[in-house]
Amino acid sequence: MLQGHQTWVFNNRPTIISAATVGGPFEAEGPLANDFDLLHGDLWLGQDSYEKAQKKMLEEACEKAIQKGGLQKQDIQFFLAGDLLNQIISSSFAARTMAMPFLGLYGACSSSMESLALGALIVNSKAGNYVLCGTVSHNGAVEKQFRYPTEYGAQKPPTAQWTATAAGVALLAAEGEGPKVTCATIGRIVDMGISDPYNMGGAMAPAAVDTITAHFRDLRINPREYDIIATGDLGRVGHEIASDLLKKHNIDIPTEIFTDCGLLIYGPNQQSEVLAGGSGCGCSAAVTYGHLLNRMKKGELRKILIVATGALLSPLSYQQKESIPCIAHAVSIVSSQ
Amino acid sequence: MLQGHQTWVFNNRPTIISAATVGGPFEAEGPLANDFDLLHGDLWLGQDSYEKAQKKMLEEACEKAIQKGGLQKQDIQFFLAGDLLNQIISSSFAARTMAMPFLGLYGACSSSMESLALGALIVNSKAGNYVLCGTVSHNGAVEKQFRYPTEYGAQKPPTAQWTATAAGVALLAAEGEGPKVTCATIGRIVDMGISDPYNMGGAMAPAAVDTITAHFRDLRINPREYDIIATGDLGRVGHEIASDLLKKHNIDIPTEIFTDCGLLIYGPNQQSEVLAGGSGCGCSAAVTYGHLLNRMKKGELRKILIVATGALLSPLSYQQKESIPCIAHAVSIVSSQ
């Protein structure tokens, strides 16, 4: 199963038999609105805190994915999830509602592909027949956690990104119809000394490039194998840095196939708020499990590589003058058609 | 590999080829002092914060385990770790130092066995030949994170537990000499409505019992298969509750084999400070990878079951009047002798 240094090849074809995405009001104004299963008109979801709203979104995405898969909660063996709140409370509390054996993960925004990679490993190893993998972020909850409560209206520099209010969940199965998870490259920590939490894209770009490089080295394949290589979420600043670094590493990814989930989720009409692009673990999860899987279903994409990036800082590590360790995990998904 | 609902059986005999533990000054005064590879005379380890000291301890345990295994850093394919600090910074920053592909986990004090279970899955599936699994806690850093800075000298009720200053790391390999990881039971969230962060043992006991029950149901074996069944870390209060609940579930674990890592790590001389017992993810990791593996080596124990428990609260979920969702993951280890 291990190929090269850090890549898993899944020969038993773990299958995404269903997926579900939930978005907030701002996501509903974006270009991918039609790709969400459920969009909320306000940020509260009838809850009395943003944190509880974040948990609720993950629960909704889980329930929707199970329903679309034609299954019941009790059919699922394992739930793998993580999120950006301290002690991943959204995931743990959603796991309480789902009442499934639970493996909590933390990889910041890379949690989306960390959970999919580990979920695929479980299914591929016959350690589970049905595994639910997901993550969530909420603009109000996450901004408060990492920067300032959004109610302050703090100004941000143009390198800052907009935390998506979104949840994305994939239901993996040992058999069935749907796209197959074929490989996963687990990333190393890369830290280039950036300590500015308003420039996550710049901090994470080298980690994305490290994992992309490892992926092609381990598998001995060419970037042109993929119809899309999407990082998540570098935004505009990080995407440009990653493109430059890849050229320096002599990895030739054609511009038309290299994109970023943080660039896809919002449109030009949202630019003044979004600044450098979308972010938050829900961003790459929702773009992948909504938009990109839908494009696969339509036959527009056959094989995609998602490189979810995570900035592994905490507000405390920032206060203690530490730089930002970053990571990226890559997972490839192939259409069954 | 999956047996029953939630148990993995590892047929390829993932082997703990080495393990290492690091402790603090208070642990050096306890009955297991001789089981630590490295004991520190003060809480600072030459660092300028408790958080950095916590990271340093995990790094030391990793380095020691690799050295004892006769390997080099670059031989290790994956590092699986988690800890109690927000955004698991000790683990992520140690992963930066170790420069290995990293999978961040969060299961509070259950992180010790969550990482061992997933590490064993990776090795068993031939998705990695050498995998490092570990966790750490530091009294000063964790108490500050979850309750009050220790410098305040806040009084605690007798149900409170003492966060261990300890790190424990196991190095798993596909081949070699050492105890074998034979099974793992992944726990569900159990929440009985307890919301008092000074009574973690009471909150976690039902989760431990749920996982123990699942373990014996899935494997259709008897508790007497084991020489020791050690929860971690319920402390005195939780241990009594768990013992009572097991009786109610008609699971007959003889008193002499049912113990708790939080009861083993400190002695009667430390009772006035320890109160109900030890806790923190480093507690079960250090007791297992130090004391219990040493007893296996001496031939005193042949087969053990470690049931690491985690209280998945955050200070914020407590402030928002949520109860404490709890979880437990069980891993069985068999002596190679």
XYZ file of C-alpha atoms in Angstrom:
674
model
C 0.000 0.000 0.000
C 2.858 2.390 0.755
C 4.469 3.704 -2.396
C 7.583 5.829 -2.144
C 8.026 7.688 1.133
C 4.606 8.997 2.054
C 1.914 7.918 -0.400
C -0.816 5.327 0.086
C -2.228 3.551 -2.956
C -5.725 2.171 -2.393
C -6.166 -0.939 -4.514
C -9.531 -1.937 -3.111
C -11.242 1.124 -4.581
C -12.795 2.862 -1.559
C -15.861 4.554 -3.026
C -17.516 7.878 -2.203
C -21.069 6.550 -2.407
C -22.484 9.898 -1.347
C -21.418 13.336 -0.176
C -23.192 16.337 1.231
C -22.428 20.019 1.693
C -24.029 22.759 3.721
C -23.331 26.480 3.299
C -24.124 29.834 4.869
C -25.713 33.003 3.483
C -22.488 34.390 2.030
C -21.765 31.104 0.239
C -25.293 31.265 -1.150
C -24.294 34.467 -3.010
C -21.228 32.820 -4.528
C -20.735 31.058 -7.864
C -20.990 27.561 -6.322
C -24.351 28.114 -4.629
C -26.023 25.447 -6.766
C -23.499 22.869 -5.638
C -24.610 22.947 -1.981
C -27.196 20.479 -0.719
C -28.403 22.946 1.856
C -27.903 26.709 2.188
C -28.801 28.716 5.265
C -30.248 32.200 5.102
C -28.554 33.314 8.299
C -25.459 32.459 10.327
C -27.293 31.274 13.429
C -29.227 28.202 12.274
C -31.579 28.773 15.185
C -28.735 28.207 17.671
C -27.688 30.610 20.400
C -23.996 30.723 19.501
C -21.902 30.564 16.320
C -20.106 27.561 17.796
C -23.350 25.648 18.124
C -24.316 26.737 14.596
C -21.006 25.305 13.357
C -21.730 21.973 15.038
C -25.249 21.972 13.608
C -23.939 22.406 10.064
C -21.671 19.375 10.428
C -24.565 17.330 11.774
C -26.760 18.371 8.844
C -24.073 17.434 6.331
C -23.619 14.033 8.016
C -27.333 13.332 8.031
C -27.726 14.406 4.419
C -24.790 12.252 3.256
C -26.174 9.199 5.058
C -29.614 9.808 3.579
C -28.228 10.273 0.053
C -26.281 7.046 0.512
C -29.511 5.233 1.321
C -28.190 4.215 4.731
C -29.062 4.646 8.383
C -26.817 6.085 11.113
C -26.272 2.654 12.602
C -24.855 1.331 9.308
C -21.838 3.624 9.632
C -18.895 2.124 11.501
C -16.627 5.121 11.940
C -16.865 8.891 11.844
C -13.657 10.837 11.204
C -13.792 14.583 11.643
C -11.918 17.644 12.782
C -12.442 21.385 12.819
C -10.759 24.639 13.769
C -12.352 25.313 17.144
C -10.348 24.605 20.283
C -10.488 20.906 21.160
C -12.441 20.343 17.891
C -15.719 20.722 19.781
C -17.861 20.941 16.631
C -16.666 17.523 15.553
C -16.856 15.903 18.993
C -20.303 17.277 19.713
C -21.546 16.269 16.251
C -20.098 12.803 16.933
C -22.183 12.702 20.090
C -25.300 13.323 17.988
C -24.267 10.804 15.344
C -23.535 8.163 18.007
C -20.885 6.402 15.914
C -17.383 5.305 16.880
C -15.387 8.485 16.425
C -11.812 9.370 15.528
C -11.077 13.048 16.143
C -8.481 14.672 13.903
C -6.757 18.009 13.763
C -4.982 19.340 10.719
C -6.552 22.816 10.568
C -7.864 23.280 7.006
C -6.070 20.094 5.897
C -8.520 18.152 8.095
C -10.776 17.662 5.068
C -8.254 15.499 3.228
C -6.708 14.070 6.414
C -10.100 12.567 7.240
C -10.663 11.363 3.672
C -7.173 9.794 3.526
C -7.599 7.966 6.838
C -11.168 7.009 5.989
C -10.009 5.529 2.686
C -7.263 3.649 4.543
C -9.879 2.137 6.868
C -12.169 1.095 4.016
C -9.301 -0.123 1.845
C -7.979 -2.274 4.719
C -11.422 -3.762 5.329
C -11.361 -2.170 8.767
C -14.751 -0.595 8.044
C -17.455 -0.924 5.369
C -18.998 2.511 5.769
C -16.973 5.449 7.019
C -18.093 9.054 7.278
C -15.417 11.752 6.791
C -16.078 15.410 7.227
C -15.241 18.839 8.464
C -16.819 22.224 9.006
C -16.006 25.893 9.525
C -18.155 28.893 10.421
C -17.045 32.436 9.728
C -18.307 33.826 13.042
C -16.941 31.024 15.217
C -13.545 30.604 13.571
C -12.712 34.285 13.176
C -13.466 34.751 16.894
C -11.253 31.758 17.723
C -8.232 32.802 15.708
C -8.462 36.577 15.243
C -11.283 38.860 16.416
C -15.027 38.432 16.842
C -16.532 39.520 13.527
C -18.750 42.018 15.386
C -15.642 44.156 16.059
C -15.385 44.865 12.342
C -11.589 44.769 12.511
C -9.897 45.789 9.287
C -7.821 43.202 7.481
C -4.890 43.419 5.098
C -5.370 42.316 1.467
C -3.499 39.053 2.138
C -6.204 37.931 4.606
C -8.711 35.249 3.677
C -12.411 34.804 4.400
C -13.347 31.802 6.559
C -16.065 29.909 4.753
C -19.276 28.978 6.548
C -19.510 25.506 5.142
C -19.541 21.821 5.978
C -18.604 18.950 3.701
C -18.968 15.254 4.355
C -18.130 12.194 2.259
C -19.501 8.731 2.886
C -16.959 6.082 1.947
C -17.890 2.491 1.289
C -16.105 -0.715 0.390
C -18.490 -1.249 -2.514
C -21.041 0.704 -4.495
C -21.372 3.354 -7.160
C -19.419 6.579 -7.096
C -15.973 8.106 -7.487
C -13.046 6.106 -6.131
C -10.354 7.361 -3.769
C -7.183 6.073 -5.381
C -4.233 7.534 -3.468
C -3.296 9.804 -0.606
C -0.037 11.606 0.108
C 0.434 12.511 3.764
C 2.289 15.775 4.206
C 5.211 16.865 6.331
C 5.323 20.095 8.291
C 6.859 22.960 6.351
C 7.574 26.232 8.124
C 9.236 29.048 6.222
C 9.194 31.421 9.167
C 6.015 33.356 8.359
C 4.229 34.380 11.557
C 1.447 36.639 10.213
C -1.992 35.056 10.758
C -3.326 37.400 8.075
C -1.155 35.744 5.460
C -2.047 32.080 5.749
C -1.915 31.508 2.000
C 1.678 32.681 1.864
C 2.580 30.537 4.868
C 0.894 27.400 3.499
C 2.025 27.553 -0.137
C 5.413 25.846 0.495
C 3.656 22.991 2.339
C 1.317 22.470 -0.626
C 4.284 22.394 -2.967
C 6.157 19.938 -0.731
C 3.229 17.506 -0.765
C 2.570 17.922 -4.499
C 6.251 17.240 -5.174
C 6.148 14.155 -2.930
C 2.969 12.918 -4.646
C 4.469 12.958 -8.131
C 7.815 11.632 -6.926
C 6.246 8.732 -4.971
C 3.839 7.721 -7.741
C 6.162 8.539 -10.644
C 3.339 10.138 -12.552
C 2.948 13.406 -14.385
C 0.686 16.299 -13.287
C -1.152 15.905 -16.611
C -2.665 12.699 -15.218
C -5.135 15.018 -13.479
C -7.911 17.137 -14.935
C -7.694 19.412 -11.927
C -5.186 19.869 -9.131
C -6.884 21.988 -6.478
C -5.143 23.234 -3.378
C -7.297 24.280 -0.451
C -7.067 26.979 0.659
C -4.194 29.127 -0.478
C -6.212 31.984 -1.909
C -4.813 34.376 -4.477
C -1.567 35.187 -2.673
C -0.710 31.598 -1.807
C -1.740 30.323 -5.228
C 0.708 32.659 -6.921
C 3.512 31.667 -4.547
C 2.738 27.966 -5.029
C 2.748 28.388 -8.830
C 6.154 30.074 -8.673
C 7.592 27.451 -6.309
C 6.375 24.585 -8.497
C 8.174 26.126 -11.467
C 11.356 26.319 -9.376
C 10.916 22.635 -8.521
C 10.487 21.867 -12.238
C 6.978 20.564 -11.719
C 5.018 21.630 -14.730
C 1.355 21.935 -13.834
C -0.542 23.613 -16.682
C -2.191 26.833 -15.480
C -5.608 25.673 -16.653
C -5.642 22.641 -14.342
C -4.042 24.245 -11.252
C -6.603 25.926 -9.043
C -7.503 26.499 -5.404
C -10.707 25.831 -3.474
C -10.378 29.261 -1.837
C -10.471 30.885 -5.294
C -13.450 28.848 -6.512
C -15.934 29.326 -3.685
C -16.495 33.097 -3.967
C -17.086 35.358 -6.960
C -15.821 38.787 -8.107
C -18.940 40.380 -6.546
C -17.683 39.214 -3.123
C -14.082 40.373 -3.592
C -14.201 43.360 -1.231
C -15.047 41.109 1.715
C -13.203 37.982 0.663
C -9.881 39.730 -0.003
C -7.323 37.032 -0.943
C -9.845 34.179 -1.068
C -11.802 31.668 0.973
C -10.380 29.541 3.781
C -11.508 27.381 6.695
C -11.691 23.572 6.689
C -15.235 23.702 5.351
C -14.042 25.482 2.209
C -12.001 22.664 0.637
C -14.486 20.076 1.908
C -17.511 21.854 0.424
C -15.811 22.714 -2.878
C -14.569 19.131 -3.280
C -17.651 17.236 -2.119
C -20.058 19.656 -3.787
C -18.695 21.424 -6.854
C -15.909 19.104 -7.956
C -17.791 15.833 -7.424
C -20.729 17.361 -9.313
C -18.421 18.181 -12.216
C -17.216 14.573 -12.126
C -20.792 13.357 -12.223
C -21.439 15.553 -15.282
C -18.428 13.985 -16.974
C -16.417 17.234 -17.005
C -13.662 15.857 -14.779
C -12.276 12.341 -14.682
C -9.436 12.500 -12.194
C -8.741 15.157 -9.575
C -6.118 15.805 -6.909
C -7.150 17.766 -3.831
C -4.274 19.186 -1.803
C -5.816 20.471 1.421
C -3.497 22.792 3.318
C -3.474 23.559 7.027
C -1.863 26.331 9.078
C -1.145 24.672 12.411
C -0.857 27.766 14.551
C -2.870 28.601 17.629
C -3.582 32.079 18.987
C -1.231 31.152 21.850
C 1.636 30.074 19.602
C 1.212 33.382 17.749
C 1.325 35.320 21.032
C 4.457 33.406 21.969
C 6.085 34.666 18.724
C 6.204 31.301 17.023
C 6.049 31.065 13.258
C 3.305 29.034 11.561
C 3.966 25.339 10.878
C 2.016 24.308 7.794
C 0.995 21.008 6.282
C -0.836 19.672 3.238
C -2.423 16.298 2.553
C -3.261 15.279 -1.018
C -5.965 12.825 -2.046
C -6.757 11.733 -5.594
C -10.273 10.867 -6.676
C -11.207 9.185 -9.944
C -14.600 9.155 -11.569
C -16.197 5.732 -11.857
C -17.579 6.609 -15.281
C -9.925 -6.738 9.902
C -13.183 -5.388 11.292
C -14.687 -7.694 13.856
C -18.115 -6.925 15.260
C -19.141 -3.295 15.150
C -16.079 -1.314 16.109
C -13.023 -3.496 16.684
C -9.975 -3.924 14.473
C -8.017 -7.166 14.620
C -4.427 -6.810 13.477
C -3.302 -10.078 11.928
C 0.045 -8.833 10.653
C 1.369 -8.319 14.167
C 2.350 -4.624 14.298
C 5.224 -4.551 16.771
C 6.233 -1.966 19.348
C 9.957 -2.224 18.643
C 10.719 0.551 21.116
C 9.015 3.063 23.355
C 10.162 6.036 25.385
C 8.773 8.116 28.225
C 9.726 11.462 29.698
C 8.481 12.806 33.023
C 8.578 15.915 35.172
C 9.766 16.544 38.740
C 6.504 15.465 40.377
C 6.475 12.208 38.399
C 10.058 11.657 39.589
C 8.715 11.478 43.163
C 6.112 8.854 42.239
C 6.221 5.074 42.369
C 6.884 4.712 38.627
C 9.940 6.976 38.550
C 12.207 4.114 37.502
C 10.042 3.406 34.490
C 10.797 6.752 32.816
C 13.619 7.026 30.302
C 14.179 10.650 31.204
C 13.045 12.693 34.212
C 13.311 16.456 34.445
C 14.198 18.268 37.666
C 12.045 21.273 36.826
C 8.967 22.088 34.792
C 10.666 24.473 32.378
C 13.164 22.275 30.478
C 15.113 25.431 29.724
C 12.188 26.836 27.716
C 10.520 30.191 28.291
C 6.960 28.855 28.512
C 5.216 25.734 29.790
C 3.793 25.228 26.302
C 7.257 25.099 24.803
C 8.351 22.759 27.601
C 5.459 20.458 26.707
C 6.540 20.389 23.067
C 10.139 19.743 24.111
C 9.089 16.696 26.163
C 7.334 15.154 23.183
C 10.373 15.773 21.001
C 12.621 14.136 23.590
C 10.366 11.079 23.807
C 10.313 10.779 20.000
C 14.072 11.052 19.739
C 14.613 8.540 22.530
C 12.195 6.016 20.995
C 13.868 6.298 17.600
C 17.289 5.883 19.186
C 16.172 2.863 21.239
C 14.729 1.348 18.069
C 18.129 1.672 16.406
C 16.700 3.883 13.684
C 17.131 7.368 12.277
C 14.448 10.051 11.921
C 14.320 9.552 8.164
C 13.445 5.854 8.593
C 10.082 6.779 10.093
C 7.258 7.177 7.584
C 4.507 8.655 9.731
C 4.138 10.465 13.038
C 0.733 10.343 14.739
C 0.239 12.591 17.731
C -2.191 14.766 19.606
C -2.282 16.716 22.847
C -4.548 18.856 24.989
C -3.390 22.333 23.997
C -5.547 24.345 21.623
C -4.896 23.303 18.018
C -2.576 20.549 19.367
C 0.408 22.883 19.037
C 2.754 20.631 21.025
C 2.233 17.833 18.530
C 2.364 20.017 15.424
C 5.464 21.865 16.560
C 7.169 18.582 17.561
C 6.221 17.249 14.112
C 8.006 20.244 12.610
C 11.163 19.255 14.501
C 10.799 15.579 13.594
C 10.262 16.442 9.886
C 8.130 13.360 9.219
C 4.753 13.087 7.464
C 2.325 13.947 10.232
C -1.242 13.046 11.118
C -2.593 15.256 13.888
C -5.190 13.711 16.180
C -7.411 14.950 18.946
C -9.107 12.724 21.469
C -8.105 14.546 24.665
C -6.556 11.920 26.992
C -7.699 9.134 24.661
C -5.189 10.462 22.108
C -2.614 7.978 23.434
C -4.578 4.945 22.283
C -6.159 6.724 19.295
C -2.678 7.244 17.907
C -1.599 3.669 18.733
C -4.758 2.215 17.133
C -4.361 4.237 13.928
C -0.609 3.611 13.872
C -1.215 -0.129 14.182
C -3.784 0.089 11.371
C -1.193 1.768 9.130
C 1.495 -0.818 9.897
C -0.931 -3.737 9.690
C -2.158 -2.533 6.265
C 1.421 -2.177 4.997
C 0.795 1.533 4.615
C 3.936 2.211 6.654
C 6.886 0.202 7.964
C 7.821 2.470 10.846
C 5.252 4.662 12.543
C 5.752 6.822 15.607
C 2.729 7.302 17.913
C 2.754 9.569 20.899
C 1.283 12.187 23.113
C 2.246 14.567 25.896
C 0.805 16.671 28.702
C 2.350 19.255 31.013
C 0.758 20.225 34.299
C 1.463 23.951 33.926
C 0.386 24.218 30.291
C -2.744 22.059 30.457
C -4.123 23.396 33.739
C -3.795 26.908 32.305
C -5.575 25.821 29.126
C -8.522 24.118 30.773
C -8.866 25.596 34.259
C -6.560 28.186 35.883
C -2.852 28.945 35.635
C -1.241 26.879 38.396
C 0.365 30.052 39.777
C -3.077 31.171 40.999
C -3.106 28.311 43.486
C -6.842 27.777 42.945
C -8.374 25.248 45.313
C -9.816 22.108 43.811
C -12.515 19.696 44.952
C -11.538 16.119 45.888
C -12.912 14.793 42.574
C -10.307 16.811 40.620
C -7.318 15.085 39.024
C -3.700 16.080 38.592
C -2.486 16.607 35.021
C 0.671 14.576 34.571
C 3.784 16.164 33.162
C 4.709 13.300 30.913
C 5.270 12.208 27.337
C 5.010 8.701 25.944
C 5.904 7.503 22.481
C 5.750 4.065 20.852
C 7.595 3.127 17.699
C 5.598 0.618 15.671
C 7.147 -1.563 13.014
C 5.993 -4.185 10.543
C 8.683 -6.552 11.794
C 11.053 -6.898 14.703
C 11.228 -7.813 18.366
C 8.770 -6.510 20.903
C 5.172 -6.640 22.085
C 2.492 -6.920 19.416
C -0.563 -4.708 19.060
C -3.335 -7.236 18.463
C -6.666 -5.344 18.477
C -8.193 -1.930 18.891
C -11.744 -0.960 19.773
C -12.685 2.555 18.648
C -15.079 4.229 21.065
C -18.322 6.114 20.635
C -19.108 9.369 22.403
C -20.910 8.857 25.699
C -22.290 11.867 27.533
C -24.205 11.356 30.763
C -24.807 15.055 31.294
C -21.921 15.812 33.652
C -20.626 19.338 33.087
C -18.130 19.741 35.942
C -14.541 19.974 34.625
C -13.369 19.049 38.136
C -15.010 15.648 37.831
C -13.546 14.236 34.648
C -13.257 10.738 36.047
C -16.963 10.600 36.779
C -17.787 11.984 33.342
C -15.500 9.551 31.508
C -16.299 6.327 33.377
C -19.400 5.491 31.280
C -17.397 5.955 28.055
C -14.746 3.537 29.333
C -17.436 1.003 30.192
C -19.090 1.423 26.773
C -15.819 0.681 24.976
C -14.889 -2.222 27.284
C -18.345 -3.713 26.702
C -17.959 -3.291 22.924
C -14.492 -4.863 23.039
C -15.630 -8.065 24.697
C -18.827 -8.229 22.630
C -16.997 -7.727 19.302
C -14.226 -10.209 20.062
C -16.362 -12.675 22.031
C -13.672 -13.055 24.631
C -13.636 -12.966 28.396
C -11.976 -10.249 30.514
C -9.804 -12.980 32.034
C -7.935 -13.114 28.719
C -6.042 -10.117 30.054
C -3.509 -9.873 32.853
C -4.364 -6.200 33.265
C -7.155 -3.989 32.009
C -6.067 -0.415 32.643
C -8.257 2.581 31.960
C -6.592 5.952 31.580
C -7.341 8.180 33.319
C -10.401 7.815 35.463
C -8.742 8.319 38.830
C -10.261 7.045 42.052
C -13.760 8.469 41.531
C -14.108 7.318 37.943
C -12.570 3.928 38.680
C -15.201 3.218 41.308
C -18.003 4.321 38.995
C -16.614 2.220 36.151
C -16.338 -0.825 38.451
C -19.976 -0.413 39.491
C -21.186 0.094 35.910
C -19.328 -2.979 34.692
C -21.074 -5.063 37.335
C -24.417 -3.685 36.154
C -23.483 -4.696 32.581
C -22.583 -8.178 33.883
C -18.992 -7.818 32.815
C -16.949 -9.544 35.427
C -13.476 -8.043 35.563
C -11.637 -9.360 38.634
C -10.620 -6.485 40.928
C -6.972 -7.514 40.841
C -6.666 -7.029 37.075
C -8.787 -3.849 36.737
C -6.743 -0.727 37.290
C -6.280 2.818 36.016
C -3.203 4.664 34.764
C -4.224 7.701 36.847
C -4.074 5.552 39.975
C -0.710 3.978 39.137
C 1.393 7.028 38.340
C 1.372 8.730 41.778
C 1.862 7.365 45.280
C 0.185 7.868 48.678
C 2.831 10.493 49.532
C 1.481 12.641 46.691
C -2.199 12.242 47.587
C -2.783 15.749 48.954
C -1.855 17.298 45.624
C -3.071 14.567 43.308
C -6.565 14.329 44.827
C -8.555 11.780 42.781
C -5.616 10.684 40.606
C -3.465 11.521 37.604
C -4.775 12.646 34.222
C -3.602 14.256 30.993
C -2.809 12.424 27.773
C 0.785 11.904 28.872
C -0.404 9.891 31.877
C -1.795 6.837 30.076
C 0.934 7.057 27.439
C 3.756 7.138 29.991
C 2.255 4.460 32.255
C 1.649 2.158 29.271
C 4.868 2.721 27.344
C 6.999 2.864 30.486
C 5.661 0.895 33.433
C 3.393 -1.652 31.735
C 5.718 -2.487 28.851
C 8.539 -2.897 31.389
C 6.396 -5.339 33.337
C 5.788 -7.228 30.093
C 9.507 -7.335 29.446
C 10.075 -8.772 32.927
C 7.506 -11.464 32.177
C 5.010 -10.232 34.790
C 2.330 -9.446 32.210
C 1.539 -11.312 29.019
C -1.518 -9.546 27.629
C -2.882 -6.114 28.515
C -5.797 -3.940 27.483
C -5.390 -0.175 27.704
C -8.621 1.805 27.625
C -7.610 5.445 27.218
C -10.431 7.839 28.036
C -10.912 11.387 26.819
C -13.122 14.241 28.009
C -13.877 16.167 24.822
C -14.850 19.471 26.368
C -13.289 22.844 25.706
C -13.272 25.826 28.065
C -15.696 27.454 25.606
C -18.140 24.544 25.552
C -18.079 24.643 29.363
C -18.807 28.378 29.357
C -21.673 27.732 26.957
C -23.169 25.313 29.524
C -22.584 22.187 27.493
C -22.037 18.873 29.219
C -18.868 16.865 28.592
C -18.867 14.367 25.703
C -16.499 11.523 26.568
C -14.822 8.776 24.599
C -12.525 5.806 25.165
C -10.376 3.825 22.765
C -9.057 0.400 23.786
C -5.908 -1.260 22.458
C -4.633 -4.694 23.393
C -0.947 -5.483 23.521
C 0.549 -8.963 23.816
C 4.039 -9.834 24.934
C 6.162 -11.505 22.292
C 7.694 -13.787 24.905
